[in-house]
Amino acid sequence: MPNAAAKIRYGVVAGGSISQAAFVPGIGQADNSVMTALVTGDPQKATVWVDRCGLKAYAYED
């Protein structure tokens, strides 16, 4: 049986407008979910997400 107290961890691949406007806010509204990582090819976008959300950012090459 799964641990009910455990959170579902999500990583986002690409940080475009759909991620920013719909997907990530939805994760934030779910009590059992947390954003943990971002994969992006845009270093500026990675910096914004890390600063705003405290995520670990990865490049596509990682």
Coordinates of C-alpha atoms in Angstrom, one line a residue:
M1 CA 0.0 0.0 0.0
P2 CA 1.4 3.4 -0.9
N3 CA 2.4 5.9 1.8
A4 CA -0.5 8.4 2.0
A5 CA 1.8 11.1 3.5
A6 CA 4.3 10.9 0.6
K7 CA 4.1 13.6 -2.0
I8 CA 4.1 13.1 -5.8
R9 CA 7.2 14.9 -7.2
Y10 CA 7.0 16.5 -10.6
G11 CA 9.7 17.7 -13.0
V12 CA 8.8 20.0 -15.9
V13 CA 10.5 19.6 -19.3
A14 CA 10.5 23.0 -20.8
G15 CA 9.3 26.1 -19.0
G16 CA 7.1 27.7 -21.5
S17 CA 3.7 29.5 -21.2
I18 CA 1.7 26.3 -20.6
S19 CA 3.9 25.2 -17.8
Q20 CA 3.9 28.6 -16.2
A21 CA 0.2 29.3 -16.6
A22 CA -1.5 26.0 -16.1
F23 CA 0.7 23.0 -15.1
V24 CA 2.8 24.4 -12.3
P25 CA 0.0 26.4 -10.6
G26 CA -2.1 23.2 -10.6
I27 CA 0.7 21.3 -8.8
G28 CA 0.8 24.0 -6.2
Q29 CA -2.9 23.6 -5.5
A30 CA -2.6 19.9 -4.9
D31 CA -1.8 19.0 -1.3
N32 CA -0.1 15.8 -2.4
S33 CA 2.2 17.2 -5.1
V34 CA 5.4 19.2 -5.2
M35 CA 7.6 20.6 -8.1
T36 CA 11.2 19.4 -7.8
A37 CA 13.0 20.0 -11.1
L38 CA 13.0 21.8 -14.4
V39 CA 14.7 20.8 -17.7
T40 CA 15.2 23.6 -20.1
G41 CA 17.6 24.6 -22.9
D42 CA 17.2 28.3 -22.0
P43 CA 19.7 29.4 -19.2
Q44 CA 17.7 32.6 -18.6
K45 CA 14.5 30.7 -18.1
A46 CA 16.3 28.3 -15.8
T47 CA 17.5 31.2 -13.6
V48 CA 13.9 32.6 -13.4
W49 CA 12.5 29.3 -12.3
V50 CA 15.2 28.6 -9.8
D51 CA 14.8 32.1 -8.2
R52 CA 11.0 32.0 -8.2
C53 CA 10.4 28.4 -7.2
G54 CA 13.6 27.1 -5.7
L55 CA 13.8 24.3 -8.2
K56 CA 16.9 22.4 -9.4
A57 CA 17.4 23.2 -13.1
Y58 CA 18.9 20.9 -15.7
A59 CA 19.9 21.5 -19.3
Y60 CA 18.8 19.0 -22.0
E61 CA 22.5 17.8 -22.2
D62 CA 22.3 16.7 -18.5

